PDB file of C-alpha atoms in Angstrom:
ATOM      1  CA  UNK A  15      18.714  15.768  -4.705  1.00 54.00           C
ATOM      2  CA  UNK A  16      15.507  14.304  -3.505  1.00 64.00           C
ATOM      3  CA  UNK A  17      16.858  13.264   0.083  1.00 66.00           C
ATOM      4  CA  UNK A  18      18.968  10.667  -2.035  1.00 69.00           C
ATOM      5  CA  UNK A  19      22.215  11.058  -0.629  1.00 72.00           C
ATOM      6  CA  UNK A  20      22.942   8.910   2.836  1.00 71.00           C
ATOM      7  CA  UNK A  21      25.054  11.410   5.244  1.00 74.00           C
ATOM      8  CA  UNK A  22      26.027   8.393   7.151  1.00 76.00           C
ATOM      9  CA  UNK A  23      27.266   6.082   4.123  1.00 78.00           C
ATOM     10  CA  UNK A  24      30.443   7.781   2.726  1.00 81.00           C
ATOM     11  CA  UNK A  25      32.892   6.440   0.059  1.00 82.00           C
ATOM     12  CA  UNK A  26      36.686   6.585   0.720  1.00 85.00           C
ATOM     13  CA  UNK A  27      36.644  10.158  -0.362  1.00 89.00           C
ATOM     14  CA  UNK A  28      34.112  11.072   2.280  1.00 84.00           C
ATOM     15  CA  UNK A  29      31.297  11.560  -0.503  1.00 83.00           C
ATOM     16  CA  UNK A  30      27.912  10.584   0.760  1.00 80.00           C
ATOM     17  CA  UNK A  31      26.649   7.640  -1.258  1.00 77.00           C
ATOM     18  CA  UNK A  32      23.329   7.539  -2.852  1.00 75.00           C
ATOM     19  CA  UNK A  33      20.440   5.791  -1.128  1.00 76.00           C
ATOM     20  CA  UNK A  34      18.388   3.405  -2.700  1.00 80.00           C
ATOM     21  CA  UNK A  35      15.156   5.163  -3.423  1.00 82.00           C
ATOM     22  CA  UNK A  36      11.775   4.121  -4.771  1.00 88.00           C
ATOM     23  CA  UNK A  37       9.355   6.892  -5.688  1.00 90.00           C
ATOM     24  CA  UNK A  38       5.872   5.847  -6.969  1.00 94.00           C
ATOM     25  CA  UNK A  39       3.813   8.475  -8.745  1.00 94.00           C
ATOM     26  CA  UNK A  40       0.191   7.845  -9.538  1.00 91.00           C
ATOM     27  CA  UNK A  41      -1.521   8.746 -12.660  1.00 89.00           C
ATOM     28  CA  UNK A  42      -2.640  12.070 -11.194  1.00 91.00           C
ATOM     29  CA  UNK A  43       1.375  12.913 -10.865  1.00 94.00           C
ATOM     30  CA  UNK A  44       1.031  12.735  -7.124  1.00 94.00           C
ATOM     31  CA  UNK A  45       3.375  10.955  -4.970  1.00 94.00           C
ATOM     32  CA  UNK A  46       1.875   7.739  -3.852  1.00 94.00           C
ATOM     33  CA  UNK A  47       4.774   6.089  -2.233  1.00 93.00           C
ATOM     34  CA  UNK A  48       8.622   6.699  -1.331  1.00 90.00           C
ATOM     35  CA  UNK A  49      10.758   4.253   0.272  1.00 88.00           C
ATOM     36  CA  UNK A  50      14.065   5.264   1.029  1.00 83.00           C
ATOM     37  CA  UNK A  51      16.626   2.483   1.756  1.00 83.00           C
ATOM     38  CA  UNK A  52      20.036   2.755   3.335  1.00 78.00           C
ATOM     39  CA  UNK A  53      22.808   2.399   0.698  1.00 75.00           C
ATOM     40  CA  UNK A  54      23.902  -0.909   2.026  1.00 78.00           C
ATOM     41  CA  UNK A  55      20.645  -2.510   1.894  1.00 83.00           C
ATOM     42  CA  UNK A  56      18.922  -3.916  -1.180  1.00 83.00           C
ATOM     43  CA  UNK A  57      15.339  -3.087  -2.292  1.00 84.00           C
ATOM     44  CA  UNK A  58      12.603  -5.322  -1.785  1.00 88.00           C
ATOM     45  CA  UNK A  59      11.106  -5.929  -5.329  1.00 92.00           C
ATOM     46  CA  UNK A  60       8.212  -8.326  -4.208  1.00 94.00           C
ATOM     47  CA  UNK A  61       7.148  -5.440  -1.548  1.00 93.00           C
ATOM     48  CA  UNK A  62       7.174  -2.826  -4.336  1.00 93.00           C
ATOM     49  CA  UNK A  63       5.162  -5.169  -6.782  1.00 95.00           C
ATOM     50  CA  UNK A  64       2.670  -5.663  -3.932  1.00 95.00           C
ATOM     51  CA  UNK A  65       2.558  -2.009  -3.394  1.00 95.00           C
ATOM     52  CA  UNK A  66       1.660  -1.263  -7.060  1.00 95.00           C
ATOM     53  CA  UNK A  67      -0.937  -3.739  -6.870  1.00 96.00           C
ATOM     54  CA  UNK A  68      -2.474  -2.468  -3.931  1.00 96.00           C
ATOM     55  CA  UNK A  69      -2.477   1.251  -5.331  1.00 95.00           C
ATOM     56  CA  UNK A  70      -4.194   0.023  -8.496  1.00 95.00           C
ATOM     57  CA  UNK A  71      -6.877  -1.885  -6.751  1.00 95.00           C
ATOM     58  CA  UNK A  72      -7.776   0.704  -4.039  1.00 95.00           C
ATOM     59  CA  UNK A  73      -7.707   3.479  -6.743  1.00 93.00           C
ATOM     60  CA  UNK A  74     -10.946   1.813  -8.191  1.00 92.00           C
ATOM     61  CA  UNK A  75     -12.616  -0.055  -5.719  1.00 95.00           C
ATOM     62  CA  UNK A  76     -13.945   1.056  -2.125  1.00 96.00           C
ATOM     63  CA  UNK A  77     -11.414  -1.104  -0.250  1.00 97.00           C
ATOM     64  CA  UNK A  78      -7.883  -0.933   1.663  1.00 97.00           C
ATOM     65  CA  UNK A  79      -5.426  -3.633   1.868  1.00 97.00           C
ATOM     66  CA  UNK A  80      -4.383  -5.190   5.273  1.00 95.00           C
ATOM     67  CA  UNK A  81      -0.833  -5.895   6.401  1.00 93.00           C
ATOM     68  CA  UNK A  82       0.803  -8.784   4.499  1.00 92.00           C
ATOM     69  CA  UNK A  83      -1.810  -8.424   1.641  1.00 96.00           C
ATOM     70  CA  UNK A  84      -1.313 -10.338  -1.267  1.00 94.00           C
ATOM     71  CA  UNK A  85      -2.885 -10.292  -4.982  1.00 94.00           C
ATOM     72  CA  UNK A  86      -6.083 -12.183  -4.526  1.00 94.00           C
ATOM     73  CA  UNK A  87      -6.152 -11.999  -0.679  1.00 95.00           C
ATOM     74  CA  UNK A  88      -9.161 -10.430   1.403  1.00 96.00           C
ATOM     75  CA  UNK A  89      -9.513  -6.722   1.479  1.00 97.00           C
ATOM     76  CA  UNK A  90     -10.754  -4.458   4.109  1.00 97.00           C
ATOM     77  CA  UNK A  91     -14.176  -2.432   3.084  1.00 96.00           C
ATOM     78  CA  UNK A  92     -13.329   1.180   3.593  1.00 95.00           C
ATOM     79  CA  UNK A  93     -15.126   2.385   6.496  1.00 93.00           C
ATOM     80  CA  UNK A  94     -16.927   5.383   4.425  1.00 94.00           C
ATOM     81  CA  UNK A  95     -19.188   2.518   2.706  1.00 94.00           C
ATOM     82  CA  UNK A  96     -22.638   2.475   3.895  1.00 93.00           C
ATOM     83  CA  UNK A  97     -24.044  -0.798   5.383  1.00 89.00           C
ATOM     84  CA  UNK A  98     -26.612  -0.340   2.737  1.00 92.00           C
ATOM     85  CA  UNK A  99     -24.304   0.096  -0.269  1.00 94.00           C
ATOM     86  CA  UNK A 100     -22.271  -3.121   0.711  1.00 93.00           C
ATOM     87  CA  UNK A 101     -24.441  -5.817  -1.303  1.00 91.00           C
ATOM     88  CA  UNK A 102     -24.101  -3.762  -4.406  1.00 93.00           C
ATOM     89  CA  UNK A 103     -20.451  -2.979  -4.088  1.00 95.00           C
ATOM     90  CA  UNK A 104     -19.525  -6.418  -3.051  1.00 96.00           C
ATOM     91  CA  UNK A 105     -21.230  -9.148  -4.571  1.00 94.00           C
ATOM     92  CA  UNK A 106     -18.964 -11.774  -3.145  1.00 95.00           C
ATOM     93  CA  UNK A 107     -20.229 -11.125   0.350  1.00 95.00           C
ATOM     94  CA  UNK A 108     -18.674  -9.034   3.175  1.00 95.00           C
ATOM     95  CA  UNK A 109     -17.447 -10.503   6.619  1.00 96.00           C
ATOM     96  CA  UNK A 110     -18.131  -7.962   9.757  1.00 94.00           C
ATOM     97  CA  UNK A 111     -15.628  -8.658  12.360  1.00 94.00           C
ATOM     98  CA  UNK A 112     -16.803  -7.983  16.117  1.00 93.00           C
ATOM     99  CA  UNK A 113     -15.038  -5.242  17.863  1.00 92.00           C
ATOM    100  CA  UNK A 114     -15.734  -4.160  21.757  1.00 94.00           C
ATOM    101  CA  UNK A 115     -17.510  -1.151  20.808  1.00 93.00           C
ATOM    102  CA  UNK A 116     -20.046  -3.288  18.979  1.00 89.00           C
ATOM    103  CA  UNK A 117     -19.617  -0.907  15.833  1.00 87.00           C
ATOM    104  CA  UNK A 118     -20.020  -2.372  12.474  1.00 83.00           C
ATOM    105  CA  UNK A 119     -16.922  -0.907  10.650  1.00 83.00           C
ATOM    106  CA  UNK A 120     -14.404  -3.910  10.778  1.00 93.00           C
ATOM    107  CA  UNK A 121     -15.534  -5.455   7.381  1.00 95.00           C
ATOM    108  CA  UNK A 122     -13.459  -7.733   5.099  1.00 96.00           C
ATOM    109  CA  UNK A 123     -14.387  -9.201   1.412  1.00 97.00           C
ATOM    110  CA  UNK A 124     -12.792 -11.124  -1.043  1.00 97.00           C
ATOM    111  CA  UNK A 125     -10.536  -9.493  -3.571  1.00 96.00           C
ATOM    112  CA  UNK A 126     -12.835  -7.612  -5.846  1.00 92.00           C
ATOM    113  CA  UNK A 127     -12.461  -8.247  -9.608  1.00 85.00           C
TER     114      UNK A 127
END
């Protein structure tokens, strides 16, 4: 049953409890995210909303969202965006972060509208 029974958590009759599972399916009918919480742990709805916001943003813009990203926060410019295309795609500007290799791939931008 979609892996939703927790083999380690059982009721008094020894029947496995259902897990707290979250599945997010995109408009293309593909699974975008699955989170499986143990039966003893509640879901984090703030995180689920954050993930949906990120999925919607990154589906239409050439950005990725970093760890702990929140709506309105800075985003990462995906590495496939050529340096010559940056100005047209990100009118609010892009900050290039220095890395030891000297390569220009770690770039952030204010969240696109």
